[in-house]
mmCIF file of C-alpha atoms in Angstrom:
data_model
loop_
_atom_site.group_PDB
_atom_site.id
_atom_site.type_symbol
_atom_site.label_atom_id
_atom_site.label_comp_id
_atom_site.label_asym_id
_atom_site.label_seq_id
_atom_site.Cartn_x
_atom_site.Cartn_y
_atom_site.Cartn_z
ATOM 1 C CA UNK Q 667 -13.739 8.389 9.507
ATOM 2 C CA UNK Q 668 -14.504 11.701 10.918
ATOM 3 C CA UNK Q 669 -14.599 15.447 10.115
ATOM 4 C CA UNK Q 670 -16.457 16.159 13.227
ATOM 5 C CA UNK Q 671 -14.248 14.594 15.907
ATOM 6 C CA UNK Q 672 -10.749 13.331 16.500
ATOM 7 C CA UNK Q 673 -7.790 13.506 14.050
ATOM 8 C CA UNK Q 674 -8.775 14.371 10.584
ATOM 9 C CA UNK Q 675 -8.090 12.463 7.301
ATOM 10 C CA UNK Q 676 -9.137 14.353 4.201
ATOM 11 C CA UNK Q 677 -9.290 13.938 0.412
ATOM 12 C CA UNK Q 678 -10.794 16.609 -1.749
ATOM 13 C CA UNK Q 679 -12.808 16.562 -5.086
ATOM 14 C CA UNK Q 680 -14.013 19.299 -7.289
ATOM 15 C CA UNK Q 681 -17.604 19.108 -8.396
ATOM 16 C CA UNK Q 682 -17.741 18.981 -12.214
ATOM 17 C CA UNK Q 683 -21.550 19.048 -12.588
ATOM 18 C CA UNK Q 684 -24.485 18.602 -10.251
ATOM 19 C CA UNK Q 685 -28.288 19.133 -10.246
ATOM 20 C CA UNK Q 686 -29.850 22.140 -8.561
ATOM 21 C CA UNK Q 687 -31.240 20.092 -5.793
ATOM 22 C CA UNK Q 688 -29.556 16.973 -4.260
ATOM 23 C CA UNK Q 689 -31.850 14.153 -3.406
ATOM 24 C CA UNK Q 690 -29.764 12.222 -0.832
ATOM 25 C CA UNK Q 691 -32.898 10.111 0.099
ATOM 26 C CA UNK Q 692 -32.656 8.501 -3.362
ATOM 27 C CA UNK Q 693 -29.595 6.566 -2.158
ATOM 28 C CA UNK Q 694 -30.404 6.533 1.611
ATOM 29 C CA UNK Q 695 -28.822 3.638 3.688
ATOM 30 C CA UNK Q 696 -31.011 0.849 4.605
ATOM 31 C CA UNK Q 697 -30.099 -1.839 7.179
ATOM 32 C CA UNK Q 698 -29.290 -5.372 6.062
ATOM 33 C CA UNK Q 699 -32.039 -7.469 7.534
ATOM 34 C CA UNK Q 700 -31.172 -10.750 9.405
ATOM 35 C CA UNK Q 701 -31.133 -13.728 7.000
ATOM 36 C CA UNK Q 702 -30.923 -11.507 3.985
ATOM 37 C CA UNK Q 703 -28.930 -12.644 0.974
ATOM 38 C CA UNK Q 704 -27.512 -9.029 0.788
ATOM 39 C CA UNK Q 705 -24.006 -8.944 2.442
ATOM 40 C CA UNK Q 706 -22.893 -5.477 1.434
ATOM 41 C CA UNK Q 707 -24.963 -2.236 1.565
ATOM 42 C CA UNK Q 708 -24.061 1.348 1.349
ATOM 43 C CA UNK Q 709 -26.020 4.693 1.402
ATOM 44 C CA UNK Q 710 -26.294 8.166 2.568
ATOM 45 C CA UNK Q 711 -27.193 9.133 6.259
ATOM 46 C CA UNK Q 712 -27.422 12.509 7.850
ATOM 47 C CA UNK Q 713 -25.022 13.642 10.479
ATOM 48 C CA UNK Q 714 -27.777 13.306 13.086
ATOM 49 C CA UNK Q 715 -31.188 11.612 12.875
ATOM 50 C CA UNK Q 716 -33.903 13.791 11.462
ATOM 51 C CA UNK Q 717 -31.450 16.545 10.530
ATOM 52 C CA UNK Q 718 -31.305 18.209 7.055
ATOM 53 C CA UNK Q 719 -28.538 17.347 4.704
ATOM 54 C CA UNK Q 720 -28.350 21.004 3.544
ATOM 55 C CA UNK Q 721 -26.595 23.280 6.069
ATOM 56 C CA UNK Q 722 -27.269 26.429 3.918
ATOM 57 C CA UNK Q 723 -27.718 27.134 0.207
ATOM 58 C CA UNK Q 724 -25.233 25.036 -1.798
ATOM 59 C CA UNK Q 725 -23.719 23.470 1.263
ATOM 60 C CA UNK Q 726 -24.431 19.974 2.331
ATOM 61 C CA UNK Q 727 -23.104 17.705 5.152
ATOM 62 C CA UNK Q 728 -23.598 14.021 4.931
ATOM 63 C CA UNK Q 729 -22.262 10.626 6.006
ATOM 64 C CA UNK Q 730 -21.720 7.585 3.812
ATOM 65 C CA UNK Q 731 -22.503 4.473 5.737
ATOM 66 C CA UNK Q 732 -21.462 0.883 4.669
ATOM 67 C CA UNK Q 733 -22.537 -2.254 6.350
ATOM 68 C CA UNK Q 734 -20.721 -5.502 5.393
ATOM 69 C CA UNK Q 735 -21.275 -9.079 6.530
ATOM 70 C CA UNK Q 736 -18.035 -11.040 6.601
ATOM 71 C CA UNK Q 737 -17.203 -14.417 8.028
ATOM 72 C CA UNK Q 738 -14.215 -14.943 10.377
ATOM 73 C CA UNK Q 739 -11.747 -17.021 8.473
ATOM 74 C CA UNK Q 740 -10.699 -19.038 11.607
ATOM 75 C CA UNK Q 741 -14.258 -19.867 12.468
ATOM 76 C CA UNK Q 742 -14.924 -20.808 8.797
ATOM 77 C CA UNK Q 743 -11.976 -23.200 8.788
ATOM 78 C CA UNK Q 744 -13.055 -24.884 12.024
ATOM 79 C CA UNK Q 745 -16.640 -25.280 10.870
ATOM 80 C CA UNK Q 746 -15.516 -26.829 7.559
ATOM 81 C CA UNK Q 747 -13.391 -29.284 9.446
ATOM 82 C CA UNK Q 748 -16.338 -30.283 11.586
ATOM 83 C CA UNK Q 749 -18.526 -30.848 8.491
ATOM 84 C CA UNK Q 750 -15.931 -32.855 6.759
ATOM 85 C CA UNK Q 751 -15.481 -34.961 9.757
ATOM 86 C CA UNK Q 752 -19.253 -35.674 10.027
ATOM 87 C CA UNK Q 753 -19.396 -36.361 6.317
ATOM 88 C CA UNK Q 754 -16.347 -38.765 6.614
ATOM 89 C CA UNK Q 755 -18.063 -40.699 9.402
ATOM 90 C CA UNK Q 756 -21.361 -40.911 7.707
ATOM 91 C CA UNK Q 757 -20.547 -41.634 4.054
ATOM 92 C CA UNK Q 758 -16.704 -41.765 3.774
ATOM 93 C CA UNK Q 759 -14.165 -39.261 2.550
ATOM 94 C CA UNK Q 760 -15.833 -36.426 0.657
ATOM 95 C CA UNK Q 761 -14.952 -35.590 -2.903
ATOM 96 C CA UNK Q 762 -13.509 -32.378 -4.020
ATOM 97 C CA UNK Q 763 -16.849 -31.061 -5.182
ATOM 98 C CA UNK Q 764 -18.504 -32.138 -1.884
ATOM 99 C CA UNK Q 765 -15.803 -30.236 0.062
ATOM 100 C CA UNK Q 766 -16.746 -27.088 -1.851
ATOM 101 C CA UNK Q 767 -20.393 -27.773 -1.034
ATOM 102 C CA UNK Q 768 -19.529 -28.146 2.656
ATOM 103 C CA UNK Q 769 -17.482 -25.039 2.670
ATOM 104 C CA UNK Q 770 -20.458 -23.042 1.170
ATOM 105 C CA UNK Q 771 -22.724 -24.555 3.824
ATOM 106 C CA UNK Q 772 -20.334 -23.596 6.564
ATOM 107 C CA UNK Q 773 -20.139 -20.021 5.152
ATOM 108 C CA UNK Q 774 -23.863 -19.781 4.897
ATOM 109 C CA UNK Q 775 -24.286 -20.921 8.559
ATOM 110 C CA UNK Q 776 -21.855 -18.400 9.864
ATOM 111 C CA UNK Q 777 -23.255 -15.549 7.748
ATOM 112 C CA UNK Q 778 -26.726 -16.108 9.039
ATOM 113 C CA UNK Q 779 -25.564 -15.440 12.576
ATOM 114 C CA UNK Q 780 -22.980 -12.683 11.998
ATOM 115 C CA UNK Q 781 -23.816 -9.123 12.487
ATOM 116 C CA UNK Q 782 -22.778 -6.604 9.892
ATOM 117 C CA UNK Q 783 -19.792 -4.404 10.514
ATOM 118 C CA UNK Q 784 -20.358 -0.785 9.942
ATOM 119 C CA UNK Q 785 -18.083 1.956 8.676
ATOM 120 C CA UNK Q 786 -19.022 5.698 8.230
ATOM 121 C CA UNK Q 787 -17.204 8.430 6.375
ATOM 122 C CA UNK Q 788 -18.186 12.023 6.972
ATOM 123 C CA UNK Q 789 -18.292 14.497 3.985
ATOM 124 C CA UNK Q 790 -19.071 18.120 3.239
ATOM 125 C CA UNK Q 791 -19.891 19.807 -0.023
ATOM 126 C CA UNK Q 792 -19.099 23.458 -0.043
ATOM 127 C CA UNK Q 793 -18.370 26.032 -2.779
ATOM 128 C CA UNK Q 794 -18.082 23.271 -5.340
ATOM 129 C CA UNK Q 795 -15.541 21.294 -3.329
ATOM 130 C CA UNK Q 796 -16.256 17.869 -1.694
ATOM 131 C CA UNK Q 797 -14.273 17.173 1.472
ATOM 132 C CA UNK Q 798 -14.189 13.468 2.184
ATOM 133 C CA UNK Q 799 -13.107 12.394 5.723
ATOM 134 C CA UNK Q 800 -10.888 9.565 4.510
ATOM 135 C CA UNK Q 801 -7.865 8.792 2.466
ATOM 136 C CA UNK Q 802 -8.761 5.118 1.869
ATOM 137 C CA UNK Q 803 -9.490 4.509 -1.833
ATOM 138 C CA UNK Q 804 -12.345 2.135 -1.145
ATOM 139 C CA UNK Q 805 -13.974 4.884 0.954
ATOM 140 C CA UNK Q 806 -13.392 7.726 -1.483
ATOM 141 C CA UNK Q 807 -14.545 5.527 -4.418
ATOM 142 C CA UNK Q 808 -17.770 4.661 -2.553
ATOM 143 C CA UNK Q 809 -18.522 8.321 -1.852
ATOM 144 C CA UNK Q 810 -17.807 9.210 -5.566
ATOM 145 C CA UNK Q 811 -20.115 6.390 -6.812
ATOM 146 C CA UNK Q 812 -22.894 7.323 -4.470
ATOM 147 C CA UNK Q 813 -22.730 11.035 -5.429
ATOM 148 C CA UNK Q 814 -22.648 9.954 -9.086
ATOM 149 C CA UNK Q 815 -25.956 8.165 -8.553
ATOM 150 C CA UNK Q 816 -27.632 11.310 -7.408
ATOM 151 C CA UNK Q 817 -26.098 13.348 -10.395
ATOM 152 C CA UNK Q 818 -22.883 14.730 -8.855
ATOM 153 C CA UNK Q 819 -19.896 14.252 -11.043
ATOM 154 C CA UNK Q 820 -16.408 14.690 -9.311
ATOM 155 C CA UNK Q 821 -12.756 15.049 -10.201
ATOM 156 C CA UNK Q 822 -9.875 14.796 -7.809
ATOM 157 C CA UNK Q 823 -8.990 18.282 -6.518
ATOM 158 C CA UNK Q 824 -5.193 18.536 -6.979
ATOM 159 C CA UNK Q 825 -3.027 21.541 -8.041
ATOM 160 C CA UNK Q 826 -1.610 19.720 -11.133
ATOM 161 C CA UNK Q 827 -5.134 18.748 -12.436
ATOM 162 C CA UNK Q 828 -6.387 22.335 -11.893
ATOM 163 C CA UNK Q 829 -3.362 23.800 -13.743
ATOM 164 C CA UNK Q 830 -3.338 21.167 -16.456
ATOM 165 C CA UNK Q 831 0.207 19.921 -15.543
ATOM 166 C CA UNK Q 832 1.595 16.691 -16.520
ATOM 167 C CA UNK Q 833 4.756 14.843 -15.649
ATOM 168 C CA UNK Q 834 6.195 11.434 -16.251
ATOM 169 C CA UNK Q 835 8.440 9.258 -14.030
ATOM 170 C CA UNK Q 836 10.360 6.128 -14.574
ATOM 171 C CA UNK Q 837 10.093 5.397 -10.855
ATOM 172 C CA UNK Q 838 6.637 6.362 -9.606
ATOM 173 C CA UNK Q 839 3.517 4.801 -11.391
ATOM 174 C CA UNK Q 840 0.368 6.941 -11.046
ATOM 175 C CA UNK Q 841 -2.246 4.294 -10.553
ATOM 176 C CA UNK Q 842 -5.190 6.661 -9.817
ATOM 177 C CA UNK Q 843 -6.488 9.706 -11.731
ATOM 178 C CA UNK Q 844 -5.586 12.067 -8.957
ATOM 179 C CA UNK Q 845 -2.002 10.881 -8.572
ATOM 180 C CA UNK Q 846 1.069 12.434 -9.981
ATOM 181 C CA UNK Q 847 4.875 12.469 -9.379
ATOM 182 C CA UNK Q 848 4.540 16.278 -9.243
ATOM 183 C CA UNK Q 849 3.128 15.726 -5.728
ATOM 184 C CA UNK Q 850 6.213 13.856 -4.791
ATOM 185 C CA UNK Q 851 8.495 16.657 -6.067
ATOM 186 C CA UNK Q 852 6.297 19.099 -4.096
ATOM 187 C CA UNK Q 853 6.621 17.145 -0.827
ATOM 188 C CA UNK Q 854 10.401 17.145 -1.229
ATOM 189 C CA UNK Q 855 10.522 20.876 -1.841
ATOM 190 C CA UNK Q 856 8.039 21.484 1.113
ATOM 191 C CA UNK Q 857 10.669 19.909 3.376
ATOM 192 C CA UNK Q 858 13.226 22.550 2.337
ATOM 193 C CA UNK Q 859 11.087 25.239 3.870
ATOM 194 C CA UNK Q 860 12.036 26.534 7.351
ATOM 195 C CA UNK Q 861 8.688 25.925 9.116
ATOM 196 C CA UNK Q 862 8.263 22.498 7.888
ATOM 197 C CA UNK Q 863 9.903 19.473 9.580
ATOM 198 C CA UNK Q 864 9.731 15.707 9.383
ATOM 199 C CA UNK Q 865 8.395 14.497 12.730
ATOM 200 C CA UNK Q 866 11.792 13.748 14.560
ATOM 201 C CA UNK Q 867 10.794 10.976 16.948
ATOM 202 C CA UNK Q 868 7.749 9.278 15.826
ATOM 203 C CA UNK Q 869 8.103 9.838 12.187
ATOM 204 C CA UNK Q 870 6.816 7.868 9.220
ATOM 205 C CA UNK Q 871 7.778 8.021 5.572
ATOM 206 C CA UNK Q 872 7.331 6.035 2.319
ATOM 207 C CA UNK Q 873 9.647 6.231 -0.642
ATOM 208 C CA UNK Q 874 10.276 4.422 -3.975
ATOM 209 C CA UNK Q 875 13.911 3.882 -4.803
ATOM 210 C CA UNK Q 876 15.378 4.505 -8.206
ATOM 211 C CA UNK Q 877 15.237 0.694 -8.686
ATOM 212 C CA UNK Q 878 11.515 0.647 -7.970
ATOM 213 C CA UNK Q 879 11.665 -0.765 -4.439
ATOM 214 C CA UNK Q 880 9.033 0.549 -1.988
ATOM 215 C CA UNK Q 881 10.467 1.519 1.358
ATOM 216 C CA UNK Q 882 8.673 2.319 4.604
ATOM 217 C CA UNK Q 883 10.516 4.011 7.517
ATOM 218 C CA UNK Q 884 9.225 4.646 11.005
ATOM 219 C CA UNK Q 885 10.694 6.317 14.174
ATOM 220 C CA UNK Q 886 13.616 8.715 13.642
ATOM 221 C CA UNK Q 887 13.440 8.675 9.901
ATOM 222 C CA UNK Q 888 15.214 11.817 8.832
ATOM 223 C CA UNK Q 889 18.745 10.493 8.202
ATOM 224 C CA UNK Q 890 17.625 7.384 6.476
ATOM 225 C CA UNK Q 891 15.033 9.179 4.394
ATOM 226 C CA UNK Q 892 17.628 11.828 3.253
ATOM 227 C CA UNK Q 893 19.990 9.042 2.282
ATOM 228 C CA UNK Q 894 17.327 7.534 0.048
ATOM 229 C CA UNK Q 895 16.582 10.993 -1.468
ATOM 230 C CA UNK Q 896 20.276 11.646 -2.161
ATOM 231 C CA UNK Q 897 20.342 8.327 -4.061
ATOM 232 C CA UNK Q 898 17.458 9.469 -6.275
ATOM 233 C CA UNK Q 899 14.411 8.103 -4.528
ATOM 234 C CA UNK Q 900 11.057 9.693 -4.772
ATOM 235 C CA UNK Q 901 9.281 10.663 -1.487
ATOM 236 C CA UNK Q 902 5.704 9.414 -1.455
ATOM 237 C CA UNK Q 903 4.464 10.523 1.944
ATOM 238 C CA UNK Q 904 5.847 11.697 5.299
ATOM 239 C CA UNK Q 905 4.679 12.687 8.680
ATOM 240 C CA UNK Q 906 5.148 16.422 8.959
ATOM 241 C CA UNK Q 907 5.144 19.161 11.489
ATOM 242 C CA UNK Q 908 3.956 22.378 9.784
ATOM 243 C CA UNK Q 909 4.204 25.198 12.141
ATOM 244 C CA UNK Q 910 2.285 23.780 15.102
ATOM 245 C CA UNK Q 911 0.231 21.204 13.128
ATOM 246 C CA UNK Q 912 1.141 17.538 12.753
ATOM 247 C CA UNK Q 913 -0.171 15.463 9.813
ATOM 248 C CA UNK Q 914 0.712 12.635 7.479
ATOM 249 C CA UNK Q 915 0.825 14.080 3.967
ATOM 250 C CA UNK Q 916 0.756 11.866 0.893
ATOM 251 C CA UNK Q 917 2.280 13.920 -1.906
ATOM 252 C CA UNK Q 918 1.622 11.393 -4.690
ATOM 253 C CA UNK Q 919 -2.239 11.436 -4.014
ATOM 254 C CA UNK Q 920 -2.317 14.976 -2.437
ATOM 255 C CA UNK Q 921 -4.220 14.045 0.683
ATOM 256 C CA UNK Q 922 -3.508 14.015 4.372
ATOM 257 C CA UNK Q 923 -4.368 12.098 7.513
ATOM 258 C CA UNK Q 924 -3.705 12.337 11.175
ATOM 259 C CA UNK Q 925 -4.308 16.116 11.316
ATOM 260 C CA UNK Q 926 -4.897 17.088 14.935
ATOM 261 C CA UNK Q 927 -7.774 19.377 15.258
ATOM 262 C CA UNK Q 928 -9.196 20.509 18.511
ATOM 263 C CA UNK Q 929 -12.706 19.281 19.400
ATOM 264 C CA UNK Q 930 -14.624 22.518 19.631
ATOM 265 C CA UNK Q 931 -17.275 22.685 22.328
ATOM 266 C CA UNK Q 932 -20.583 24.016 20.910
ATOM 267 C CA UNK Q 933 -24.312 23.733 21.355
ATOM 268 C CA UNK Q 934 -25.012 22.062 18.016
ATOM 269 C CA UNK Q 935 -23.009 19.706 15.799
ATOM 270 C CA UNK Q 936 -23.115 22.173 12.946
ATOM 271 C CA UNK Q 937 -21.106 24.727 14.969
ATOM 272 C CA UNK Q 938 -18.577 22.190 15.853
ATOM 273 C CA UNK Q 939 -18.245 21.088 12.217
ATOM 274 C CA UNK Q 940 -17.962 24.672 11.038
ATOM 275 C CA UNK Q 941 -15.190 25.348 13.628
ATOM 276 C CA UNK Q 942 -13.246 22.244 12.743
ATOM 277 C CA UNK Q 943 -13.678 22.909 9.004
ATOM 278 C CA UNK Q 944 -11.926 26.277 9.463
ATOM 279 C CA UNK Q 945 -8.836 24.365 10.515
ATOM 280 C CA UNK Q 946 -9.120 21.886 7.751
ATOM 281 C CA UNK Q 947 -9.600 24.593 5.094
ATOM 282 C CA UNK Q 948 -6.575 26.466 6.534
ATOM 283 C CA UNK Q 949 -4.399 23.439 6.075
ATOM 284 C CA UNK Q 950 -5.564 22.911 2.457
ATOM 285 C CA UNK Q 951 -5.016 26.541 1.701
ATOM 286 C CA UNK Q 952 -1.587 26.558 3.088
ATOM 287 C CA UNK Q 953 -0.694 23.418 1.020
ATOM 288 C CA UNK Q 954 -2.187 24.719 -2.114
ATOM 289 C CA UNK Q 955 -0.259 28.082 -1.721
ATOM 290 C CA UNK Q 956 2.931 26.308 -0.919
ATOM 291 C CA UNK Q 957 2.542 24.134 -4.015
ATOM 292 C CA UNK Q 958 2.218 27.198 -6.341
ATOM 293 C CA UNK Q 959 5.283 28.796 -4.515
ATOM 294 C CA UNK Q 960 7.515 25.729 -4.487
ATOM 295 C CA UNK Q 961 6.715 24.661 -8.118
ATOM 296 C CA UNK Q 962 7.052 28.226 -9.380
ATOM 297 C CA UNK Q 963 3.549 28.266 -10.785
ATOM 298 C CA UNK Q 964 0.942 30.893 -11.040
ATOM 299 C CA UNK Q 965 -2.449 30.223 -9.543
ATOM 300 C CA UNK Q 966 -5.412 29.405 -11.910
ATOM 301 C CA UNK Q 967 -6.991 32.793 -10.952
ATOM 302 C CA UNK Q 968 -3.826 34.618 -11.999
ATOM 303 C CA UNK Q 969 -3.658 32.737 -15.294
ATOM 304 C CA UNK Q 970 -7.236 33.664 -16.067
#
């Protein structure tokens, strides 16, 4: 899930505490060896082989790699059938416990010849903020856990957490620490601004009705979305056009995906990353400013 190329997904965290020096090698990624009992492994890797994690003082770029060995369910079912047939022919119908044993045998056989599947999440720590190139909870949790192991404690970076705001809702349940119905209210107000539109043709939106029903819309969603909002639904996420940028913004969790950022041509990957991060930071700055304006709230700096 890239920061360095393609469309960008991004979740932010504030660094609560960290050591003076970060030892990424302490939790470096290691390959799963063939035949190993280990089926899931995660660790840090640099953006490029032999490159430093530290771009400059107090700024680090890193990737989190996860390799996981999983068995194809269809292949597993077919192999279990084969083993049961063999067992039936040799000793008669297998018992329930024997079937479980045969299933485990089939799984072990397939795992032994199945290559791991890899996923990579690109991240940047800069000025006390962690930019994670993903919105998937499994990925952001993995990044948070790995950083915790090397002494970095994080908190979701959202305006309501930074401002100490709280809100309750009878419709929306905040399941994660960074979620709040305040983000849903902000997203609705954001759509009232003249330079913000819901994507008119290939739109996407998610809502929760006043009865608690989850609704997903796709295509030309504006009329149907507005109907639900008029009936008291909360808007969870929507595909937006903000000025000239297109992105899927999740108000509840305050993160975005699908942000189109031009692939900058540069001699070194660090230059490409810096150029793309300018666009990513600009989008976050715009969203943060719009939140303060839309929710009639002073910034933390102004309060202090």
